[in-house]
Amino acid sequence: MKVKYQLLKKDGKTNARHGLLHTNYGTVETPMFMPVGTQATVKTLSPEELKDIHSGVILSNTYHLWLRPGEDIVAKAGGLHRFMNYDGPILTDSGGFQVFSLADKKNITEEGVLFKSHINGEKLFLTPEKSIEIQNKLDSDIAMSFDECIPYPASYEYAKKSTERTIRWAKRGKDAHKNENQSLFGIVQGGEYEDLRKWSAQETVKLGFDGYSIGGTSVGEDKPTMYKMIDDAIVYLPEDKPRYLMGVGDPIDILEGVERGVDMFDCVLPTRIARHGNAFTHHGKINLKNAKFKEDFTPIESECNCYACKHYTKAYIRHLIVANETFGQRLLSIHNLRFLIKLVEDLRIAIDKDAFLSYKENFIKEYQNKE
């Protein structure tokens, strides 16, 4: 079955929307935040813990799984769901973002990208067809087109050539896609340029994908530029298909994306900052390495229903982080992921009540006025 998007309710004053995404591994509500399980695991969390924080779709990385353990091993295991024992929906990215961070621009050609493995320096060549072939074997619910994530800043000439090539790659990837139970999403690029974003969105939609992603944001641009990139693309995306903003996990950025009509978000941010002792709270991010938490015997947030907040104090978690104990990183990862998932749950309720803007205003006011 291909994924299907069902609109339940649209906010009365914005483009924010509450919907359902029907997949082979269950129906999940949108807007949603997707935890990132790069190497077929969300760092430090078990699949059972992901279920406990109400995770829906999770994301795995094509590039990393291609190198280790290899797509054929995953296929022999029965696909990614069985391999990692996750019975919810899984999305795989194309590997493009990682590849382009490793490749020299001169090694990006019409055929594909030549680059060196980050593991052993081996020369590798990834094409749109190869990316799709790998994802077909991984058997994720949603595969992503192979694209170039345009750096910021980039000249208009570079962005135009790259965007045009991404469209050609999207068509090649779509032609190569053979897994009938797997959906394929197209990716809109165009850098910071309004006309390129419009053209990319229109041409991607013409190819006819199961969903559409906005890529090339959160790559170093300022916030107004990022939000404009979303505005310039999303207006041309069909309302009956899911819309995915790639690589975005800051709470305020999620609010801005949902307001514009985005349904899906992913980012390594919540688990990455957890490993450095940081936690999301409704009063902004806090760093538990700070000495003021040494004797703070309260939870990270008293109103949070995650495992960490129900059972442990900031003082104890701080001790674990300072002592470099993995359990501290696990607890903060659980909390940070639950924080973002609870945020989108609350947004769905606000949308149903036509109260998105008041929720957003109150959230930002509290989030930016730290304790």
Coordinates of C-alpha atoms in Angstrom, one line a residue:
M1 CA 0.0 0.0 0.0
K2 CA 1.2 3.5 -0.8
V3 CA 0.8 6.0 2.0
K4 CA -2.3 8.1 1.9
Y5 CA -2.9 11.5 3.5
Q6 CA -6.3 12.3 5.0
L7 CA -7.2 15.9 6.0
L8 CA -9.2 16.0 9.3
K9 CA -9.2 19.7 10.1
K10 CA -7.7 22.9 8.9
D11 CA -7.1 25.8 11.3
G12 CA -9.4 28.6 10.7
K13 CA -6.8 31.4 10.6
T14 CA -3.7 29.7 9.2
N15 CA -2.6 26.9 6.9
A16 CA -2.0 24.6 9.8
R17 CA -3.7 21.2 9.3
H18 CA -4.5 18.1 11.3
G19 CA -4.5 14.9 9.3
L20 CA -3.9 11.2 9.2
L21 CA -1.1 9.4 7.4
H22 CA -2.2 5.8 6.5
T23 CA 0.7 3.4 6.1
N24 CA 1.4 -0.3 5.9
Y25 CA 2.4 -0.2 9.6
G26 CA -0.5 1.7 11.0
T27 CA -2.1 5.1 10.8
V28 CA -0.4 8.1 12.4
E29 CA -1.5 11.7 13.0
T30 CA 0.0 14.8 11.6
P31 CA 1.6 17.2 12.2
M32 CA 4.2 14.8 13.5
F33 CA 7.8 14.8 14.6
M34 CA 9.9 11.8 13.4
P35 CA 12.8 10.6 15.6
V36 CA 16.0 9.9 13.6
G37 CA 17.3 6.4 13.7
T38 CA 20.3 6.9 11.5
Q39 CA 21.9 3.4 11.7
A40 CA 18.6 1.5 12.2
T41 CA 18.5 2.7 15.8
V42 CA 17.4 6.0 17.5
K43 CA 20.5 6.6 19.6
T44 CA 20.3 5.1 23.1
L45 CA 16.5 4.3 22.8
S46 CA 14.9 0.9 22.3
P47 CA 11.8 0.4 20.0
E48 CA 9.7 -0.1 23.2
E49 CA 10.8 3.2 24.5
L50 CA 9.9 4.9 21.2
K51 CA 6.4 3.4 21.5
D52 CA 6.2 4.7 25.1
I53 CA 6.8 8.3 24.0
H54 CA 4.1 7.9 21.2
S55 CA 6.6 7.8 18.3
G56 CA 5.0 7.2 14.9
V57 CA 7.2 7.4 11.9
I58 CA 10.9 7.1 12.5
L59 CA 13.7 7.9 10.0
S60 CA 16.7 5.8 9.0
N61 CA 19.7 6.7 6.8
T62 CA 20.3 5.1 3.4
Y63 CA 24.0 6.1 3.2
H64 CA 24.9 4.7 6.6
L65 CA 22.9 1.4 6.1
W66 CA 24.5 1.0 2.6
L67 CA 27.9 1.1 4.2
R68 CA 27.0 -0.9 7.3
P69 CA 25.6 -3.6 7.4
G70 CA 24.7 -3.3 3.7
E71 CA 21.2 -3.3 2.1
D72 CA 21.4 -7.0 1.2
I73 CA 21.9 -8.0 4.9
V74 CA 18.8 -5.9 5.8
A75 CA 16.8 -7.5 3.0
K76 CA 17.8 -11.0 4.1
A77 CA 16.6 -10.1 7.6
G78 CA 13.2 -9.4 6.1
G79 CA 13.5 -5.7 5.7
L80 CA 14.2 -2.8 8.0
H81 CA 11.2 -3.3 10.3
R82 CA 12.2 -6.8 11.2
F83 CA 15.9 -6.0 11.3
M84 CA 15.5 -3.3 13.9
N85 CA 12.3 -4.8 15.5
Y86 CA 10.2 -1.6 14.9
D87 CA 6.6 -2.3 14.0
G88 CA 5.7 1.4 13.2
P89 CA 6.3 3.2 9.9
I90 CA 9.8 3.9 8.7
L91 CA 11.1 6.6 6.3
T92 CA 14.5 6.3 4.7
D93 CA 16.3 9.4 3.4
S94 CA 18.2 9.2 0.1
G95 CA 21.7 9.5 1.5
G96 CA 22.2 12.7 -0.4
F97 CA 22.8 15.0 2.5
Q98 CA 25.6 12.8 3.9
V99 CA 27.1 12.3 0.4
F100 CA 27.3 16.0 -0.4
S101 CA 28.9 16.8 2.9
L102 CA 31.7 14.3 1.9
A103 CA 32.0 15.2 -1.8
D104 CA 34.0 17.8 -3.6
K105 CA 31.7 19.9 -5.8
K106 CA 33.8 19.0 -8.8
N107 CA 32.8 15.3 -8.2
I108 CA 29.1 16.0 -8.6
T109 CA 28.2 15.1 -12.1
E110 CA 25.0 14.4 -14.1
E111 CA 25.5 10.7 -13.5
G112 CA 25.9 10.9 -9.7
V113 CA 28.3 11.7 -7.0
L114 CA 31.9 10.4 -6.3
F115 CA 33.0 10.6 -2.7
K116 CA 35.0 8.9 -0.1
S117 CA 33.6 6.7 2.7
H118 CA 33.8 8.4 6.1
I119 CA 34.6 4.9 7.5
N120 CA 37.6 3.8 5.6
G121 CA 38.2 6.4 2.8
E122 CA 37.0 3.9 0.1
K123 CA 35.9 5.7 -3.1
L124 CA 32.2 5.3 -3.7
F125 CA 29.7 6.4 -6.4
L126 CA 26.1 7.1 -5.6
T127 CA 23.5 7.6 -8.3
P128 CA 19.7 8.3 -8.2
E129 CA 19.2 4.7 -9.3
K130 CA 21.5 3.2 -6.7
S131 CA 19.9 5.3 -3.9
I132 CA 16.5 4.0 -4.9
E133 CA 17.7 0.4 -5.3
I134 CA 19.1 0.5 -1.7
Q135 CA 15.9 1.9 -0.3
N136 CA 13.8 -0.7 -2.2
K137 CA 15.8 -3.4 -0.5
L138 CA 15.6 -1.7 2.9
D139 CA 11.8 -1.9 2.4
S140 CA 11.0 1.3 4.3
D141 CA 7.4 2.6 4.1
I142 CA 8.6 5.9 2.5
A143 CA 11.7 6.3 0.3
M144 CA 13.2 9.7 -0.6
S145 CA 14.3 10.9 -4.0
F146 CA 18.1 11.5 -4.5
D147 CA 18.8 15.2 -4.5
E148 CA 21.5 17.8 -3.9
C149 CA 21.0 19.8 -0.7
I150 CA 22.2 23.2 -1.9
P151 CA 24.6 24.9 0.5
Y152 CA 23.9 28.3 1.9
P153 CA 24.9 30.7 0.6
A154 CA 25.0 29.7 -3.0
S155 CA 25.1 31.8 -6.2
Y156 CA 22.0 31.9 -8.3
E157 CA 23.8 30.2 -11.2
Y158 CA 24.9 27.3 -9.0
A159 CA 21.5 26.9 -7.4
K160 CA 19.8 26.9 -10.8
K161 CA 22.0 24.2 -12.2
S162 CA 21.7 22.1 -9.1
T163 CA 17.9 22.4 -8.9
E164 CA 17.5 21.5 -12.6
R165 CA 19.8 18.4 -12.0
T166 CA 17.8 17.4 -9.0
I167 CA 14.6 17.3 -11.1
R168 CA 16.4 15.1 -13.6
W169 CA 17.6 12.9 -10.8
A170 CA 14.0 12.7 -9.4
K171 CA 12.7 11.4 -12.7
R172 CA 15.5 8.8 -12.9
G173 CA 14.8 7.7 -9.4
K174 CA 11.1 7.5 -10.0
D175 CA 11.7 5.3 -13.0
A176 CA 14.0 3.1 -11.0
H177 CA 11.6 2.6 -8.1
K178 CA 10.3 -1.0 -8.1
N179 CA 9.0 -1.6 -4.6
E180 CA 5.2 -1.5 -5.0
N181 CA 4.6 -1.4 -1.2
Q182 CA 6.9 1.5 -0.7
S183 CA 6.0 5.2 -1.3
L184 CA 8.3 7.6 -2.9
F185 CA 8.5 11.3 -2.0
G186 CA 9.9 14.1 -4.2
I187 CA 12.1 16.8 -2.8
V188 CA 11.8 20.5 -3.6
Q189 CA 15.1 22.5 -3.8
G190 CA 16.0 25.9 -5.1
G191 CA 18.1 27.5 -2.4
E192 CA 17.0 30.9 -1.3
Y193 CA 15.6 31.9 -4.7
E194 CA 11.9 32.3 -4.9
D195 CA 11.6 31.6 -8.7
L196 CA 13.7 28.4 -8.3
R197 CA 11.7 27.2 -5.4
K198 CA 8.5 27.8 -7.4
W199 CA 9.9 26.0 -10.5
S200 CA 11.3 23.1 -8.5
A201 CA 7.9 22.6 -6.6
Q202 CA 5.9 22.7 -9.8
E203 CA 8.2 20.4 -11.8
T204 CA 8.4 17.9 -8.8
V205 CA 4.6 17.8 -8.6
K206 CA 4.4 17.1 -12.3
L207 CA 6.4 13.9 -11.8
G208 CA 3.7 12.6 -9.5
F209 CA 5.1 11.5 -6.1
D210 CA 3.3 10.0 -3.1
G211 CA 4.3 13.0 -0.9
Y212 CA 6.5 16.1 -1.1
S213 CA 9.4 17.3 0.9
I214 CA 11.0 20.8 1.2
G215 CA 14.7 20.4 1.4
G216 CA 17.7 22.6 1.6
T217 CA 16.6 24.5 4.7
S218 CA 18.3 24.7 8.1
V219 CA 21.7 24.7 6.4
G220 CA 23.1 27.9 7.9
E221 CA 20.6 30.5 6.7
D222 CA 18.9 33.0 9.1
K223 CA 15.3 32.3 10.3
P224 CA 13.5 34.7 8.0
T225 CA 15.3 33.2 5.0
M226 CA 14.4 29.7 6.1
Y227 CA 10.7 30.6 6.6
K228 CA 10.6 32.3 3.2
M229 CA 12.1 29.1 1.6
I230 CA 9.1 27.2 3.0
D231 CA 6.6 29.9 1.8
D232 CA 8.1 30.0 -1.7
A233 CA 7.6 26.2 -2.1
I234 CA 4.6 25.0 -0.1
V235 CA 2.0 27.1 -1.9
Y236 CA 2.6 24.9 -5.0
L237 CA 2.4 21.5 -3.2
P238 CA -0.9 19.6 -3.4
E239 CA -3.2 19.6 -0.4
D240 CA -4.1 15.9 -0.7
K241 CA -0.5 14.7 -0.2
P242 CA 1.8 14.8 2.9
R243 CA 4.3 17.7 3.2
Y244 CA 7.6 17.1 4.9
L245 CA 10.1 19.7 6.0
M246 CA 13.5 17.9 6.2
G247 CA 16.0 18.3 9.0
V248 CA 14.0 20.7 11.2
G249 CA 13.6 20.1 14.9
D250 CA 13.8 23.4 16.8
P251 CA 10.4 23.8 18.6
I252 CA 9.8 27.3 17.2
D253 CA 10.8 26.2 13.7
I254 CA 8.2 23.4 14.0
L255 CA 5.5 26.0 15.0
E256 CA 6.5 28.1 12.0
G257 CA 6.4 25.1 9.7
V258 CA 3.0 23.8 10.9
E259 CA 1.5 27.3 10.5
R260 CA 2.5 27.2 6.8
G261 CA 1.0 23.7 6.3
V262 CA 3.9 21.3 6.9
D263 CA 2.9 17.8 8.2
M264 CA 6.1 16.1 8.9
F265 CA 9.4 17.0 10.6
D266 CA 12.6 15.2 11.5
C267 CA 15.9 16.2 13.1
V268 CA 18.8 14.7 15.1
L269 CA 18.7 17.8 17.4
P270 CA 16.8 16.3 20.4
T271 CA 19.1 13.3 20.8
R272 CA 22.3 15.2 19.8
I273 CA 21.8 18.0 22.4
A274 CA 20.8 15.3 25.0
R275 CA 24.3 13.8 24.7
H276 CA 25.7 17.1 25.7
G277 CA 23.5 17.5 28.7
N278 CA 20.8 19.8 27.2
A279 CA 17.1 19.5 27.7
F280 CA 14.1 21.1 26.1
T281 CA 11.7 22.8 28.5
H282 CA 8.7 25.2 28.0
H283 CA 11.1 27.9 29.3
G284 CA 13.7 27.2 26.7
K285 CA 16.7 24.9 26.6
I286 CA 18.6 24.2 29.8
N287 CA 22.0 22.7 30.3
L288 CA 22.1 20.3 33.2
K289 CA 25.8 20.5 33.5
N290 CA 25.2 23.9 35.0
A291 CA 26.1 23.9 38.8
K292 CA 22.7 25.4 39.7
F293 CA 21.1 22.0 39.1
K294 CA 23.5 20.1 41.5
E295 CA 20.9 20.1 44.3
D296 CA 17.8 20.5 42.2
F297 CA 15.6 17.5 43.2
T298 CA 12.8 18.3 40.8
P299 CA 12.0 16.7 37.4
I300 CA 13.1 18.4 34.2
E301 CA 9.5 19.5 33.8
S302 CA 6.9 18.7 36.4
E303 CA 4.1 18.6 33.8
C304 CA 6.0 16.2 31.5
N305 CA 4.8 12.6 31.4
C306 CA 8.0 11.0 30.0
Y307 CA 9.8 8.3 31.8
A308 CA 12.7 10.6 32.8
C309 CA 10.4 13.2 34.4
K310 CA 8.2 10.7 36.2
H311 CA 11.2 8.9 37.9
Y312 CA 14.3 11.1 38.1
T313 CA 15.4 14.6 39.2
K314 CA 17.6 17.2 37.5
A315 CA 20.2 16.6 40.2
Y316 CA 20.5 12.9 39.4
I317 CA 20.5 13.4 35.7
R318 CA 23.2 16.1 36.1
H319 CA 25.3 13.7 38.1
L320 CA 25.0 11.1 35.3
I321 CA 25.9 13.6 32.6
V322 CA 28.9 14.9 34.5
A323 CA 30.0 11.4 35.2
N324 CA 29.7 10.6 31.5
E325 CA 27.2 7.8 32.2
T326 CA 25.1 6.7 29.2
F327 CA 22.0 6.4 31.3
G328 CA 21.9 10.2 31.6
Q329 CA 22.1 10.6 27.9
R330 CA 19.3 8.1 27.5
L331 CA 17.0 9.9 30.0
L332 CA 17.6 13.3 28.3
S333 CA 17.0 11.7 24.8
I334 CA 13.7 10.2 26.0
H335 CA 12.6 13.6 27.5
N336 CA 13.7 15.7 24.4
L337 CA 11.9 13.4 22.0
R338 CA 8.8 13.2 24.1
F339 CA 8.9 17.1 24.4
L340 CA 8.7 17.5 20.6
I341 CA 6.2 14.7 20.1
K342 CA 4.0 16.3 22.9
L343 CA 4.4 19.6 21.1
V344 CA 2.9 18.3 17.9
E345 CA 0.1 16.5 19.8
D346 CA -0.8 19.8 21.4
L347 CA -0.7 21.5 18.0
R348 CA -3.2 19.0 16.7
I349 CA -5.6 19.9 19.5
A350 CA -5.1 23.6 18.9
I351 CA -5.8 23.2 15.2
D352 CA -9.0 21.3 16.0
K353 CA -10.1 24.3 18.1
D354 CA -9.1 26.9 15.5
A355 CA -6.7 28.1 18.2
F356 CA -3.3 27.6 16.6
L357 CA -2.2 31.2 16.6
S358 CA -3.0 31.7 20.3
Y359 CA -1.2 28.5 21.2
K360 CA 1.9 29.5 19.1
E361 CA 2.0 33.0 20.7
N362 CA 1.7 31.6 24.3
F363 CA 4.3 28.9 23.6
I364 CA 6.9 31.3 22.1
K365 CA 6.3 33.8 24.9
E366 CA 7.0 31.2 27.6
Y367 CA 9.8 29.5 25.6
Q368 CA 11.8 32.7 25.1
N369 CA 11.3 33.9 28.7
K370 CA 13.6 31.4 30.4
E371 CA 13.4 30.6 34.1

